[in-house]
Each structure stands twice: as structure tokens, then as C-alpha cells.
mmCIF file of C-alpha atoms in Angstrom:
data_model
loop_
_atom_site.group_PDB
_atom_site.id
_atom_site.type_symbol
_atom_site.label_atom_id
_atom_site.label_comp_id
_atom_site.label_asym_id
_atom_site.label_seq_id
_atom_site.Cartn_x
_atom_site.Cartn_y
_atom_site.Cartn_z
ATOM 1 C CA UNK A 1 -6.584 -17.848 19.679
ATOM 2 C CA UNK A 2 -7.944 -16.323 16.490
ATOM 3 C CA UNK A 3 -6.455 -16.746 12.992
ATOM 4 C CA UNK A 4 -4.147 -13.706 13.262
ATOM 5 C CA UNK A 5 -2.838 -14.647 16.707
ATOM 6 C CA UNK A 6 -2.119 -18.152 15.398
ATOM 7 C CA UNK A 7 -0.241 -16.714 12.436
ATOM 8 C CA UNK A 8 1.799 -14.406 14.676
ATOM 9 C CA UNK A 9 2.778 -17.379 16.840
ATOM 10 C CA UNK A 10 3.710 -19.362 13.745
ATOM 11 C CA UNK A 11 5.598 -16.733 11.701
ATOM 12 C CA UNK A 12 6.196 -13.697 13.919
ATOM 13 C CA UNK A 13 9.691 -13.175 15.300
ATOM 14 C CA UNK A 14 10.316 -11.553 18.670
ATOM 15 C CA UNK A 15 13.399 -9.361 18.775
ATOM 16 C CA UNK A 16 14.979 -7.650 21.779
ATOM 17 C CA UNK A 17 13.434 -4.298 22.752
ATOM 18 C CA UNK A 18 9.851 -5.489 22.372
ATOM 19 C CA UNK A 19 10.116 -5.622 18.591
ATOM 20 C CA UNK A 20 7.731 -8.009 16.842
ATOM 21 C CA UNK A 21 8.682 -8.762 13.243
ATOM 22 C CA UNK A 22 5.765 -9.769 11.043
ATOM 23 C CA UNK A 23 7.417 -8.898 7.758
ATOM 24 C CA UNK A 24 6.824 -12.408 6.428
ATOM 25 C CA UNK A 25 3.071 -11.903 6.114
ATOM 26 C CA UNK A 26 2.027 -8.356 7.008
ATOM 27 C CA UNK A 27 4.356 -5.490 6.225
ATOM 28 C CA UNK A 28 7.013 -6.468 3.693
ATOM 29 C CA UNK A 29 5.798 -9.713 2.232
ATOM 30 C CA UNK A 30 1.997 -9.697 2.356
ATOM 31 C CA UNK A 31 -0.266 -12.742 2.628
ATOM 32 C CA UNK A 32 -3.244 -11.405 0.710
ATOM 33 C CA UNK A 33 -5.557 -14.249 1.780
ATOM 34 C CA UNK A 34 -4.819 -13.398 5.437
ATOM 35 C CA UNK A 35 -5.618 -9.728 4.764
ATOM 36 C CA UNK A 36 -8.881 -10.790 3.194
ATOM 37 C CA UNK A 37 -9.767 -12.760 6.312
ATOM 38 C CA UNK A 38 -8.924 -9.675 8.395
ATOM 39 C CA UNK A 39 -11.242 -7.624 6.172
ATOM 40 C CA UNK A 40 -14.063 -10.048 6.813
ATOM 41 C CA UNK A 41 -13.462 -9.932 10.565
ATOM 42 C CA UNK A 42 -13.444 -6.098 10.648
ATOM 43 C CA UNK A 43 -16.691 -6.137 8.666
ATOM 44 C CA UNK A 44 -18.150 -8.378 11.373
ATOM 45 C CA UNK A 45 -16.884 -6.214 14.252
ATOM 46 C CA UNK A 46 -18.126 -2.987 12.659
ATOM 47 C CA UNK A 47 -21.302 -4.513 11.214
ATOM 48 C CA UNK A 48 -23.550 -1.923 12.863
ATOM 49 C CA UNK A 49 -21.608 1.055 11.498
ATOM 50 C CA UNK A 50 -22.205 3.077 8.364
ATOM 51 C CA UNK A 51 -18.837 3.461 6.665
ATOM 52 C CA UNK A 52 -18.193 5.613 3.572
ATOM 53 C CA UNK A 53 -14.365 5.662 3.553
ATOM 54 C CA UNK A 54 -11.489 3.571 4.810
ATOM 55 C CA UNK A 55 -8.641 5.831 5.967
ATOM 56 C CA UNK A 56 -5.104 4.546 6.454
ATOM 57 C CA UNK A 57 -1.515 5.754 6.235
ATOM 58 C CA UNK A 58 1.282 4.784 3.894
ATOM 59 C CA UNK A 59 2.906 2.384 3.425
ATOM 60 C CA UNK A 60 2.065 -0.789 5.293
ATOM 61 C CA UNK A 61 -1.544 0.173 6.036
ATOM 62 C CA UNK A 62 -2.483 0.305 2.360
ATOM 63 C CA UNK A 63 -2.708 -3.413 1.639
ATOM 64 C CA UNK A 64 -4.872 -4.132 4.671
ATOM 65 C CA UNK A 65 -7.049 -1.095 3.976
ATOM 66 C CA UNK A 66 -7.695 -2.243 0.384
ATOM 67 C CA UNK A 67 -8.703 -5.727 1.464
ATOM 68 C CA UNK A 68 -10.936 -4.312 4.212
ATOM 69 C CA UNK A 69 -12.505 -1.835 1.778
ATOM 70 C CA UNK A 70 -13.636 -4.695 -0.482
ATOM 71 C CA UNK A 71 -15.853 -5.956 2.326
ATOM 72 C CA UNK A 72 -17.387 -2.524 2.942
ATOM 73 C CA UNK A 73 -17.675 -1.607 -0.756
ATOM 74 C CA UNK A 74 -16.105 1.826 -0.191
ATOM 75 C CA UNK A 75 -12.919 3.609 -1.344
ATOM 76 C CA UNK A 76 -9.637 3.776 0.543
ATOM 77 C CA UNK A 77 -7.882 7.059 1.242
ATOM 78 C CA UNK A 78 -4.299 6.775 2.359
ATOM 79 C CA UNK A 79 -2.586 9.608 4.190
ATOM 80 C CA UNK A 80 0.930 10.520 3.183
ATOM 81 C CA UNK A 81 3.763 10.933 5.614
ATOM 82 C CA UNK A 82 6.222 13.722 5.180
ATOM 83 C CA UNK A 83 8.949 15.329 7.205
ATOM 84 C CA UNK A 84 7.866 18.689 5.855
ATOM 85 C CA UNK A 85 5.855 19.857 2.901
ATOM 86 C CA UNK A 86 5.128 23.273 1.574
ATOM 87 C CA UNK A 87 1.763 23.989 3.128
ATOM 88 C CA UNK A 88 -0.930 23.793 0.490
ATOM 89 C CA UNK A 89 -4.392 25.053 1.350
ATOM 90 C CA UNK A 90 -5.918 22.015 -0.270
ATOM 91 C CA UNK A 91 -4.516 19.596 2.298
ATOM 92 C CA UNK A 92 -5.471 18.528 5.783
ATOM 93 C CA UNK A 93 -2.213 18.339 7.715
ATOM 94 C CA UNK A 94 -1.681 16.933 11.189
ATOM 95 C CA UNK A 95 1.643 17.387 12.959
ATOM 96 C CA UNK A 96 2.437 14.283 14.963
ATOM 97 C CA UNK A 97 5.355 13.819 17.272
ATOM 98 C CA UNK A 98 6.816 10.357 17.534
ATOM 99 C CA UNK A 99 7.233 9.486 21.213
ATOM 100 C CA UNK A 100 9.685 6.730 20.287
ATOM 101 C CA UNK A 101 11.713 8.409 17.578
ATOM 102 C CA UNK A 102 11.659 11.930 19.007
ATOM 103 C CA UNK A 103 10.849 13.459 15.648
ATOM 104 C CA UNK A 104 7.944 15.304 14.116
ATOM 105 C CA UNK A 105 6.122 14.093 11.058
ATOM 106 C CA UNK A 106 3.267 15.423 9.037
ATOM 107 C CA UNK A 107 0.280 13.309 8.104
ATOM 108 C CA UNK A 108 -1.375 14.688 4.982
ATOM 109 C CA UNK A 109 -4.675 14.091 3.185
ATOM 110 C CA UNK A 110 -6.066 16.075 0.281
ATOM 111 C CA UNK A 111 -9.249 17.953 1.156
ATOM 112 C CA UNK A 112 -10.857 16.518 -1.963
ATOM 113 C CA UNK A 113 -11.124 13.089 -0.394
ATOM 114 C CA UNK A 114 -12.626 13.695 3.058
ATOM 115 C CA UNK A 115 -15.699 15.774 3.779
ATOM 116 C CA UNK A 116 -18.191 16.338 6.577
ATOM 117 C CA UNK A 117 -20.441 13.737 4.969
ATOM 118 C CA UNK A 118 -17.888 10.979 5.450
ATOM 119 C CA UNK A 119 -18.101 8.183 7.993
ATOM 120 C CA UNK A 120 -14.583 6.904 8.405
ATOM 121 C CA UNK A 121 -13.176 3.573 9.466
ATOM 122 C CA UNK A 122 -9.474 4.010 10.233
ATOM 123 C CA UNK A 123 -7.311 0.955 9.524
ATOM 124 C CA UNK A 124 -3.635 0.353 10.297
ATOM 125 C CA UNK A 125 -1.270 -2.546 10.787
ATOM 126 C CA UNK A 126 0.259 -1.645 14.168
ATOM 127 C CA UNK A 127 -0.737 0.337 17.226
ATOM 128 C CA UNK A 128 1.936 1.094 19.809
ATOM 129 C CA UNK A 129 2.031 4.655 21.126
ATOM 130 C CA UNK A 130 -0.523 5.646 18.535
ATOM 131 C CA UNK A 131 1.121 8.745 17.055
ATOM 132 C CA UNK A 132 0.177 8.036 13.441
ATOM 133 C CA UNK A 133 -3.339 7.086 14.544
ATOM 134 C CA UNK A 134 -3.729 10.344 16.466
ATOM 135 C CA UNK A 135 -2.834 12.149 13.237
ATOM 136 C CA UNK A 136 -5.465 10.217 11.272
ATOM 137 C CA UNK A 137 -8.113 11.029 13.894
ATOM 138 C CA UNK A 138 -7.109 14.711 13.865
ATOM 139 C CA UNK A 139 -7.428 14.808 10.085
ATOM 140 C CA UNK A 140 -10.852 13.136 10.152
ATOM 141 C CA UNK A 141 -12.020 15.663 12.742
ATOM 142 C CA UNK A 142 -10.570 18.569 10.694
ATOM 143 C CA UNK A 143 -12.699 17.420 7.785
ATOM 144 C CA UNK A 144 -15.792 17.423 9.980
ATOM 145 C CA UNK A 145 -16.153 13.716 9.195
ATOM 146 C CA UNK A 146 -17.096 11.068 11.756
ATOM 147 C CA UNK A 147 -14.688 8.431 13.077
ATOM 148 C CA UNK A 148 -16.918 5.356 13.114
ATOM 149 C CA UNK A 149 -14.204 3.107 14.416
ATOM 150 C CA UNK A 150 -10.591 2.048 14.296
ATOM 151 C CA UNK A 151 -9.395 -1.372 13.179
ATOM 152 C CA UNK A 152 -5.841 -2.475 13.939
ATOM 153 C CA UNK A 153 -4.119 -5.720 13.053
ATOM 154 C CA UNK A 154 -1.658 -5.883 15.969
ATOM 155 C CA UNK A 155 -1.798 -3.757 19.095
ATOM 156 C CA UNK A 156 1.079 -3.665 21.539
ATOM 157 C CA UNK A 157 -1.047 -3.803 24.668
ATOM 158 C CA UNK A 158 1.909 -2.890 26.872
ATOM 159 C CA UNK A 159 2.264 0.501 25.156
ATOM 160 C CA UNK A 160 -0.053 3.405 25.759
ATOM 161 C CA UNK A 161 -1.742 3.951 22.361
ATOM 162 C CA UNK A 162 -4.701 1.605 22.793
ATOM 163 C CA UNK A 163 -5.568 2.921 26.257
ATOM 164 C CA UNK A 164 -5.486 6.530 25.045
ATOM 165 C CA UNK A 165 -7.748 5.822 22.059
ATOM 166 C CA UNK A 166 -10.268 3.810 24.112
ATOM 167 C CA UNK A 167 -10.273 6.515 26.831
ATOM 168 C CA UNK A 168 -11.224 9.005 24.117
ATOM 169 C CA UNK A 169 -14.327 6.908 23.462
ATOM 170 C CA UNK A 170 -13.522 5.436 20.063
ATOM 171 C CA UNK A 171 -14.457 1.869 19.160
ATOM 172 C CA UNK A 172 -11.003 0.387 18.711
ATOM 173 C CA UNK A 173 -10.827 -3.205 17.508
ATOM 174 C CA UNK A 174 -7.426 -4.876 17.427
ATOM 175 C CA UNK A 175 -7.359 -8.373 15.987
ATOM 176 C CA UNK A 176 -4.384 -9.305 18.159
ATOM 177 C CA UNK A 177 -3.348 -7.526 21.353
ATOM 178 C CA UNK A 178 0.131 -8.497 22.505
ATOM 179 C CA UNK A 179 0.346 -8.434 26.304
ATOM 180 C CA UNK A 180 3.979 -9.410 26.531
ATOM 181 C CA UNK A 181 6.823 -10.832 24.470
ATOM 182 C CA UNK A 182 10.025 -12.550 25.415
ATOM 183 C CA UNK A 183 12.839 -12.394 22.890
ATOM 184 C CA UNK A 184 14.942 -14.974 24.755
ATOM 185 C CA UNK A 185 12.537 -17.853 24.246
ATOM 186 C CA UNK A 186 10.447 -16.277 21.500
ATOM 187 C CA UNK A 187 7.138 -16.468 23.377
ATOM 188 C CA UNK A 188 4.235 -14.083 22.848
ATOM 189 C CA UNK A 189 1.250 -13.679 25.168
ATOM 190 C CA UNK A 190 -1.979 -12.212 23.839
ATOM 191 C CA UNK A 191 -4.712 -10.450 25.765
ATOM 192 C CA UNK A 192 -7.885 -12.509 25.803
ATOM 193 C CA UNK A 193 -10.717 -10.868 23.897
ATOM 194 C CA UNK A 194 -14.402 -11.671 23.864
ATOM 195 C CA UNK A 195 -15.507 -10.946 20.338
ATOM 196 C CA UNK A 196 -17.558 -14.025 19.717
ATOM 197 C CA UNK B 1 -11.042 2.495 -24.906
ATOM 198 C CA UNK B 2 -10.740 0.048 -22.049
ATOM 199 C CA UNK B 3 -12.136 0.555 -18.524
ATOM 200 C CA UNK B 4 -9.003 2.265 -17.176
ATOM 201 C CA UNK B 5 -8.677 4.634 -20.133
ATOM 202 C CA UNK B 6 -12.337 5.565 -19.693
ATOM 203 C CA UNK B 7 -11.777 6.250 -16.009
ATOM 204 C CA UNK B 8 -8.712 8.389 -16.735
ATOM 205 C CA UNK B 9 -10.741 10.456 -19.209
ATOM 206 C CA UNK B 10 -13.532 10.819 -16.642
ATOM 207 C CA UNK B 11 -11.548 11.542 -13.470
ATOM 208 C CA UNK B 12 -7.925 12.195 -14.429
ATOM 209 C CA UNK B 13 -6.692 15.788 -14.412
ATOM 210 C CA UNK B 14 -4.022 17.037 -16.800
ATOM 211 C CA UNK B 15 -1.659 19.585 -15.282
ATOM 212 C CA UNK B 16 1.054 21.618 -17.006
ATOM 213 C CA UNK B 17 4.382 19.828 -17.441
ATOM 214 C CA UNK B 18 2.832 16.546 -18.581
ATOM 215 C CA UNK B 19 1.528 15.768 -15.133
ATOM 216 C CA UNK B 20 -1.481 13.453 -14.976
ATOM 217 C CA UNK B 21 -3.267 13.464 -11.638
ATOM 218 C CA UNK B 22 -5.173 10.285 -10.870
ATOM 219 C CA UNK B 23 -5.279 10.768 -7.117
ATOM 220 C CA UNK B 24 -9.060 10.460 -7.109
ATOM 221 C CA UNK B 25 -9.012 6.739 -7.870
ATOM 222 C CA UNK B 26 -5.461 5.367 -8.025
ATOM 223 C CA UNK B 27 -2.815 6.827 -5.755
ATOM 224 C CA UNK B 28 -4.325 8.794 -2.885
ATOM 225 C CA UNK B 29 -7.974 7.836 -2.885
ATOM 226 C CA UNK B 30 -8.221 4.279 -4.207
ATOM 227 C CA UNK B 31 -11.192 2.765 -6.026
ATOM 228 C CA UNK B 32 -10.802 -0.815 -4.879
ATOM 229 C CA UNK B 33 -13.322 -2.185 -7.390
ATOM 230 C CA UNK B 34 -11.289 -0.612 -10.219
ATOM 231 C CA UNK B 35 -8.117 -2.209 -8.841
ATOM 232 C CA UNK B 36 -9.883 -5.549 -8.761
ATOM 233 C CA UNK B 37 -10.808 -5.155 -12.429
ATOM 234 C CA UNK B 38 -7.161 -4.332 -13.171
ATOM 235 C CA UNK B 39 -6.122 -7.488 -11.337
ATOM 236 C CA UNK B 40 -8.452 -9.543 -13.500
ATOM 237 C CA UNK B 41 -7.075 -7.947 -16.668
ATOM 238 C CA UNK B 42 -3.440 -8.588 -15.678
ATOM 239 C CA UNK B 43 -4.388 -12.204 -14.926
ATOM 240 C CA UNK B 44 -5.750 -12.418 -18.470
ATOM 241 C CA UNK B 45 -2.680 -10.806 -20.061
ATOM 242 C CA UNK B 46 -0.240 -13.005 -18.131
ATOM 243 C CA UNK B 47 -2.418 -16.131 -18.262
ATOM 244 C CA UNK B 48 0.377 -18.244 -19.766
ATOM 245 C CA UNK B 49 2.906 -17.346 -17.062
ATOM 246 C CA UNK B 50 3.760 -19.149 -13.851
ATOM 247 C CA UNK B 51 3.856 -16.513 -11.124
ATOM 248 C CA UNK B 52 4.940 -17.148 -7.519
ATOM 249 C CA UNK B 53 5.297 -13.566 -6.251
ATOM 250 C CA UNK B 54 3.967 -10.128 -7.045
ATOM 251 C CA UNK B 55 6.709 -7.515 -6.535
ATOM 252 C CA UNK B 56 5.943 -3.811 -6.193
ATOM 253 C CA UNK B 57 7.313 -0.699 -4.507
ATOM 254 C CA UNK B 58 5.881 1.450 -1.754
ATOM 255 C CA UNK B 59 3.588 3.269 -1.479
ATOM 256 C CA UNK B 60 1.132 3.573 -4.336
ATOM 257 C CA UNK B 61 1.981 0.213 -5.899
ATOM 258 C CA UNK B 62 0.844 -1.721 -2.838
ATOM 259 C CA UNK B 63 -2.913 -1.472 -3.308
ATOM 260 C CA UNK B 64 -2.801 -2.535 -6.938
ATOM 261 C CA UNK B 65 -0.339 -5.333 -6.165
ATOM 262 C CA UNK B 66 -2.624 -6.740 -3.449
ATOM 263 C CA UNK B 67 -5.651 -6.768 -5.732
ATOM 264 C CA UNK B 68 -3.619 -8.360 -8.542
ATOM 265 C CA UNK B 69 -2.194 -10.958 -6.142
ATOM 266 C CA UNK B 70 -5.704 -12.139 -5.271
ATOM 267 C CA UNK B 71 -6.184 -13.220 -8.875
ATOM 268 C CA UNK B 72 -2.885 -15.108 -8.966
ATOM 269 C CA UNK B 73 -3.216 -16.586 -5.465
ATOM 270 C CA UNK B 74 0.331 -15.570 -4.507
ATOM 271 C CA UNK B 75 1.898 -13.211 -1.934
ATOM 272 C CA UNK B 76 2.936 -9.602 -2.530
ATOM 273 C CA UNK B 77 6.405 -8.345 -1.679
ATOM 274 C CA UNK B 78 6.800 -4.597 -1.609
ATOM 275 C CA UNK B 79 10.196 -2.975 -1.922
ATOM 276 C CA UNK B 80 11.026 -0.105 0.368
ATOM 277 C CA UNK B 81 12.442 3.171 -0.806
ATOM 278 C CA UNK B 82 15.142 4.885 1.154
ATOM 279 C CA UNK B 83 17.552 7.729 0.658
ATOM 280 C CA UNK B 84 20.200 5.724 2.461
ATOM 281 C CA UNK B 85 20.211 2.781 4.806
ATOM 282 C CA UNK B 86 22.985 1.117 6.673
ATOM 283 C CA UNK B 87 23.844 -1.771 4.413
ATOM 284 C CA UNK B 88 22.578 -4.984 5.907
ATOM 285 C CA UNK B 89 23.729 -8.260 4.374
ATOM 286 C CA UNK B 90 20.199 -9.594 4.515
ATOM 287 C CA UNK B 91 18.852 -7.119 1.971
ATOM 288 C CA UNK B 92 18.886 -6.836 -1.795
ATOM 289 C CA UNK B 93 19.612 -3.191 -2.531
ATOM 290 C CA UNK B 94 19.440 -1.458 -5.904
ATOM 291 C CA UNK B 95 20.726 2.088 -6.302
ATOM 292 C CA UNK B 96 18.518 3.956 -8.733
ATOM 293 C CA UNK B 97 19.065 7.432 -10.009
ATOM 294 C CA UNK B 98 16.016 9.522 -10.761
ATOM 295 C CA UNK B 99 16.398 11.091 -14.202
ATOM 296 C CA UNK B 100 13.713 13.641 -13.340
ATOM 297 C CA UNK B 101 14.597 14.493 -9.772
ATOM 298 C CA UNK B 102 18.368 14.188 -10.096
ATOM 299 C CA UNK B 103 18.652 12.227 -6.882
ATOM 300 C CA UNK B 104 19.651 8.722 -5.918
ATOM 301 C CA UNK B 105 17.378 6.363 -4.075
ATOM 302 C CA UNK B 106 17.739 2.860 -2.793
ATOM 303 C CA UNK B 107 15.189 0.161 -3.500
ATOM 304 C CA UNK B 108 15.344 -2.519 -0.829
ATOM 305 C CA UNK B 109 13.927 -6.029 -0.427
ATOM 306 C CA UNK B 110 14.749 -8.508 2.317
ATOM 307 C CA UNK B 111 16.537 -11.607 1.011
ATOM 308 C CA UNK B 112 14.046 -13.733 2.923
ATOM 309 C CA UNK B 113 11.297 -12.919 0.439
ATOM 310 C CA UNK B 114 12.863 -13.489 -2.985
ATOM 311 C CA UNK B 115 14.797 -16.557 -4.049
ATOM 312 C CA UNK B 116 16.016 -18.224 -7.224
ATOM 313 C CA UNK B 117 12.846 -20.338 -7.215
ATOM 314 C CA UNK B 118 10.630 -17.299 -7.610
ATOM 315 C CA UNK B 119 8.795 -16.290 -10.755
ATOM 316 C CA UNK B 120 8.021 -12.628 -10.357
ATOM 317 C CA UNK B 121 5.330 -10.402 -11.798
ATOM 318 C CA UNK B 122 6.294 -6.775 -11.176
ATOM 319 C CA UNK B 123 3.366 -4.388 -10.687
ATOM 320 C CA UNK B 124 3.351 -0.593 -10.380
ATOM 321 C CA UNK B 125 0.966 2.288 -10.861
ATOM 322 C CA UNK B 126 3.035 4.518 -13.177
ATOM 323 C CA UNK B 127 5.811 4.085 -15.701
ATOM 324 C CA UNK B 128 7.574 7.196 -16.973
ATOM 325 C CA UNK B 129 11.367 7.012 -17.131
ATOM 326 C CA UNK B 130 11.258 3.709 -15.323
ATOM 327 C CA UNK B 131 13.830 4.291 -12.596
ATOM 328 C CA UNK B 132 11.924 2.509 -9.833
ATOM 329 C CA UNK B 133 11.093 -0.314 -12.223
ATOM 330 C CA UNK B 134 14.748 -0.738 -13.183
ATOM 331 C CA UNK B 135 15.498 -1.113 -9.466
ATOM 332 C CA UNK B 136 12.825 -3.812 -9.089
ATOM 333 C CA UNK B 137 14.212 -5.709 -12.085
ATOM 334 C CA UNK B 138 17.756 -5.434 -10.704
ATOM 335 C CA UNK B 139 16.607 -6.819 -7.357
ATOM 336 C CA UNK B 140 14.765 -9.724 -8.976
ATOM 337 C CA UNK B 141 17.890 -10.554 -11.001
ATOM 338 C CA UNK B 142 20.090 -10.287 -7.877
ATOM 339 C CA UNK B 143 17.888 -12.899 -6.232
ATOM 340 C CA UNK B 144 18.344 -15.194 -9.223
ATOM 341 C CA UNK B 145 14.573 -15.095 -9.670
ATOM 342 C CA UNK B 146 12.808 -14.786 -13.028
ATOM 343 C CA UNK B 147 10.958 -11.685 -14.185
ATOM 344 C CA UNK B 148 7.874 -13.222 -15.804
ATOM 345 C CA UNK B 149 6.397 -9.895 -16.727
ATOM 346 C CA UNK B 150 5.663 -6.325 -15.754
ATOM 347 C CA UNK B 151 2.179 -4.906 -15.309
ATOM 348 C CA UNK B 152 1.675 -1.145 -15.177
ATOM 349 C CA UNK B 153 -1.534 0.805 -14.727
ATOM 350 C CA UNK B 154 -0.546 3.962 -16.614
ATOM 351 C CA UNK B 155 2.461 4.339 -18.891
ATOM 352 C CA UNK B 156 3.572 7.714 -20.151
ATOM 353 C CA UNK B 157 4.289 6.627 -23.708
ATOM 354 C CA UNK B 158 6.110 9.864 -24.481
ATOM 355 C CA UNK B 159 8.771 9.124 -21.867
ATOM 356 C CA UNK B 160 11.507 6.584 -22.327
ATOM 357 C CA UNK B 161 10.787 3.946 -19.664
ATOM 358 C CA UNK B 162 8.472 1.691 -21.663
ATOM 359 C CA UNK B 163 10.751 1.604 -24.702
ATOM 360 C CA UNK B 164 13.773 0.696 -22.579
ATOM 361 C CA UNK B 165 11.960 -2.144 -20.803
ATOM 362 C CA UNK B 166 10.520 -3.587 -24.033
ATOM 363 C CA UNK B 167 13.938 -3.314 -25.720
ATOM 364 C CA UNK B 168 15.334 -5.406 -22.878
ATOM 365 C CA UNK B 169 12.893 -8.142 -23.883
ATOM 366 C CA UNK B 170 10.475 -8.073 -20.974
ATOM 367 C CA UNK B 171 6.740 -8.575 -21.463
ATOM 368 C CA UNK B 172 5.480 -5.180 -20.355
ATOM 369 C CA UNK B 173 1.723 -4.711 -20.218
ATOM 370 C CA UNK B 174 0.401 -1.233 -19.527
ATOM 371 C CA UNK B 175 -3.357 -0.943 -19.163
ATOM 372 C CA UNK B 176 -3.281 2.631 -20.441
ATOM 373 C CA UNK B 177 -0.501 4.193 -22.507
ATOM 374 C CA UNK B 178 -0.752 7.960 -22.683
ATOM 375 C CA UNK B 179 0.558 9.230 -26.030
ATOM 376 C CA UNK B 180 0.015 12.888 -25.348
ATOM 377 C CA UNK B 181 -1.760 15.238 -22.978
ATOM 378 C CA UNK B 182 -2.806 18.837 -23.275
ATOM 379 C CA UNK B 183 -3.246 20.740 -20.045
ATOM 380 C CA UNK B 184 -4.904 23.716 -21.766
ATOM 381 C CA UNK B 185 -7.979 21.827 -22.911
ATOM 382 C CA UNK B 186 -7.549 18.792 -20.626
ATOM 383 C CA UNK B 187 -7.399 16.241 -23.450
ATOM 384 C CA UNK B 188 -5.576 12.936 -23.236
ATOM 385 C CA UNK B 189 -4.679 10.700 -26.195
ATOM 386 C CA UNK B 190 -3.994 7.001 -25.624
ATOM 387 C CA UNK B 191 -1.939 4.655 -27.735
ATOM 388 C CA UNK B 192 -4.133 2.035 -29.383
ATOM 389 C CA UNK B 193 -3.444 -1.452 -28.112
ATOM 390 C CA UNK B 194 -4.494 -4.794 -29.470
ATOM 391 C CA UNK B 195 -5.054 -6.950 -26.442
ATOM 392 C CA UNK B 196 -8.326 -8.488 -27.403
#
């Protein structure tokens, strides 16, 4: 197990309905030293990539993105989520439908901050069905920028998002891929990865 | 002028209605090296304080809070904003009314992440009328924790928030205090501070 998998085992809480709570260290209270270690690991996994921007989405992606960005020496751009905004020509907007919540959301980035010269590493905390991530990819493509890779803290390997993104040919690196969880006894099984 | 004031002069944009746009480096695109410098400066200004938690509010406070937290070696807790949630006994909830937007919002923190043993440094990007900040103070007090200080990137000195907070006796440190702005010629005047 790697450092993030160990931390999930130690402090993650499995709830019924395949819910994994990591609010003690990742998305409500944040262990900044852990995020820094994640940044270092993403830098290692994407060492052969030229990256000019880290792209994430509010709110819980921002902390990770900032700590990752330190290791790449590039700025973060975070997309905003909105149920509906007045369309402004200066924004890239992706409509994404949540498979789980049956609602539509907009993912929005100002055109000032992504251009065709950008090489983008997309960072987020969770990947399940991948709706938010699909919006971030769509926005990067709209800008004519290049998606160099996608770094995720925790992927739910039993949901479809990761498969879809890998099928599309993107380099997707998830630090922990949960294969299965059991809320009755609190166990979590991770997919084995060879990232040595 | 300090480093943040210089950056605001260089890249901030003054819009009519006393709006200061700093989305190029602070709250949409984020200059992580600048945030790190801010973290170092807050560490200097609160050097005599014991701090166990950095408290902020989603979304644009999170990046700054994470970079500040590195310098204090403590975790970040970010409050969530919501128009209305089903009251859950496990949450601290502050109702805050927006003076500007004439609406009520809830500021929410899980009780797991703030206790009476905590010494809290509150961090946010902007201070104007201070509604969100008042919610963060209320939540810290509800937890029986101590507000050790408040660190703000940009304070609008011509709005009431800063005066209120200082009148209440809190150590409020704003890295840049805007005294006045003129959208016609794009000029910004800062309040002189003696923080040497």
C-alpha cells in the first residue's frame, strides 16, 4: 500500500451506499503535509510531461491543486461550478449532467486563463462517474489547450469514470483506486498498481 | 508598498462599483508562489500566537489557507457555504446575512474538526462587510475554541468589515488595505501600514 491508501485505511470511514468519507484529511479538514506528498508523487508520475497549468474544480480540488502546483512551478486555475449563469462570451462553459444526482451543472473557466499554448494537468480529489472531470476536459479542449494528464487522489474503481477516461486515451493516475468497500465491517480493498 | 500591494497594482483590475478583480492571481487563477509568500508573512505577523488550526471558507479561501498552513505546520478546516441544509447535530452552523446581496447563507463546519482545545487562525481572501468572517468567528466561538487572529489578503478599507472586527478586539492583519479605487483611471490607493 502507498501512503494515501494507508491513510484511507487509517482515517477513512465507509458508509452504506459505497460512500467513503475522507473529510478528516482530504475534503473538509485538510492534512497539508499529505497533500504535499501527493504533489510530489504526481510530479513523479508525470515527470515526462510539460505542464503549464494545473486545472481543478472548486471546492475540494483547490487545496490539492495548489500543493501539486508547487512541485510543477506553475499556476492553478480552478473552474467554478454553477447551476446557471448568464452566458458571458469571456467564459468557457461546459454543461455536465450528474449521473448520480440527475441534475445539470455548468463548469466555468474564464478565457483569460486557458489558451492554446497551455499544457494542462487536471487534478481532483475524487473520481467516480467522472462528470466534473468530463467538464474539465471539455473546457481544456475548447481552449485548444492540451490535456497532458489527469491526477486523482481517490478513484472509485467500481464506478465507470476511470474506465471512460482511460478508454479516451488520457494518462489518468489515481493515487488510490478503491475496488470495493464494505460498510458493515469497514473494510476497503484497493486495486494493485505498479507505479514503482 | 509590500509584495501583495505591488501585485494588485500590476495585475488587479478596478471595475465600476468598487469592484477589484484579482482573478488573475488570487481567486480564479492562483499564483501559488505568491500565496506561499503570503503564508510566510502571516507566520511573521502571528509569530507570537499558538495556532492549532487554520479555518477558512470555500472556495477561494482554500488555496491561501493551505499555503499558510504549511508555515504553521497545522491542518486546514474549510467551512462550507449553503443556502440551506437539513440541520444535522454534528455540525456547527452559523446563519449569516449578506449586507450586499440581501440573502442569508449558512456557514457550516463539522463538529469533528473544531474543539475547545483549538487555537484558530482564520484566513480569507477578501474582507468587505465581513459577513462570511462573522460566521467563521461565530463557529469558532460555538466550538469553545479560541480565535488567535484573522489574516486577510485584501481588505476593502472603505467598507465596514475591518472596523467591526477590530472593534471586537481581534488581531486582524490584512496584507493590503484598499483605501480607495477609481475605475475611470484604474488607480488604487492603499492604507499605509506599519508592520515592519
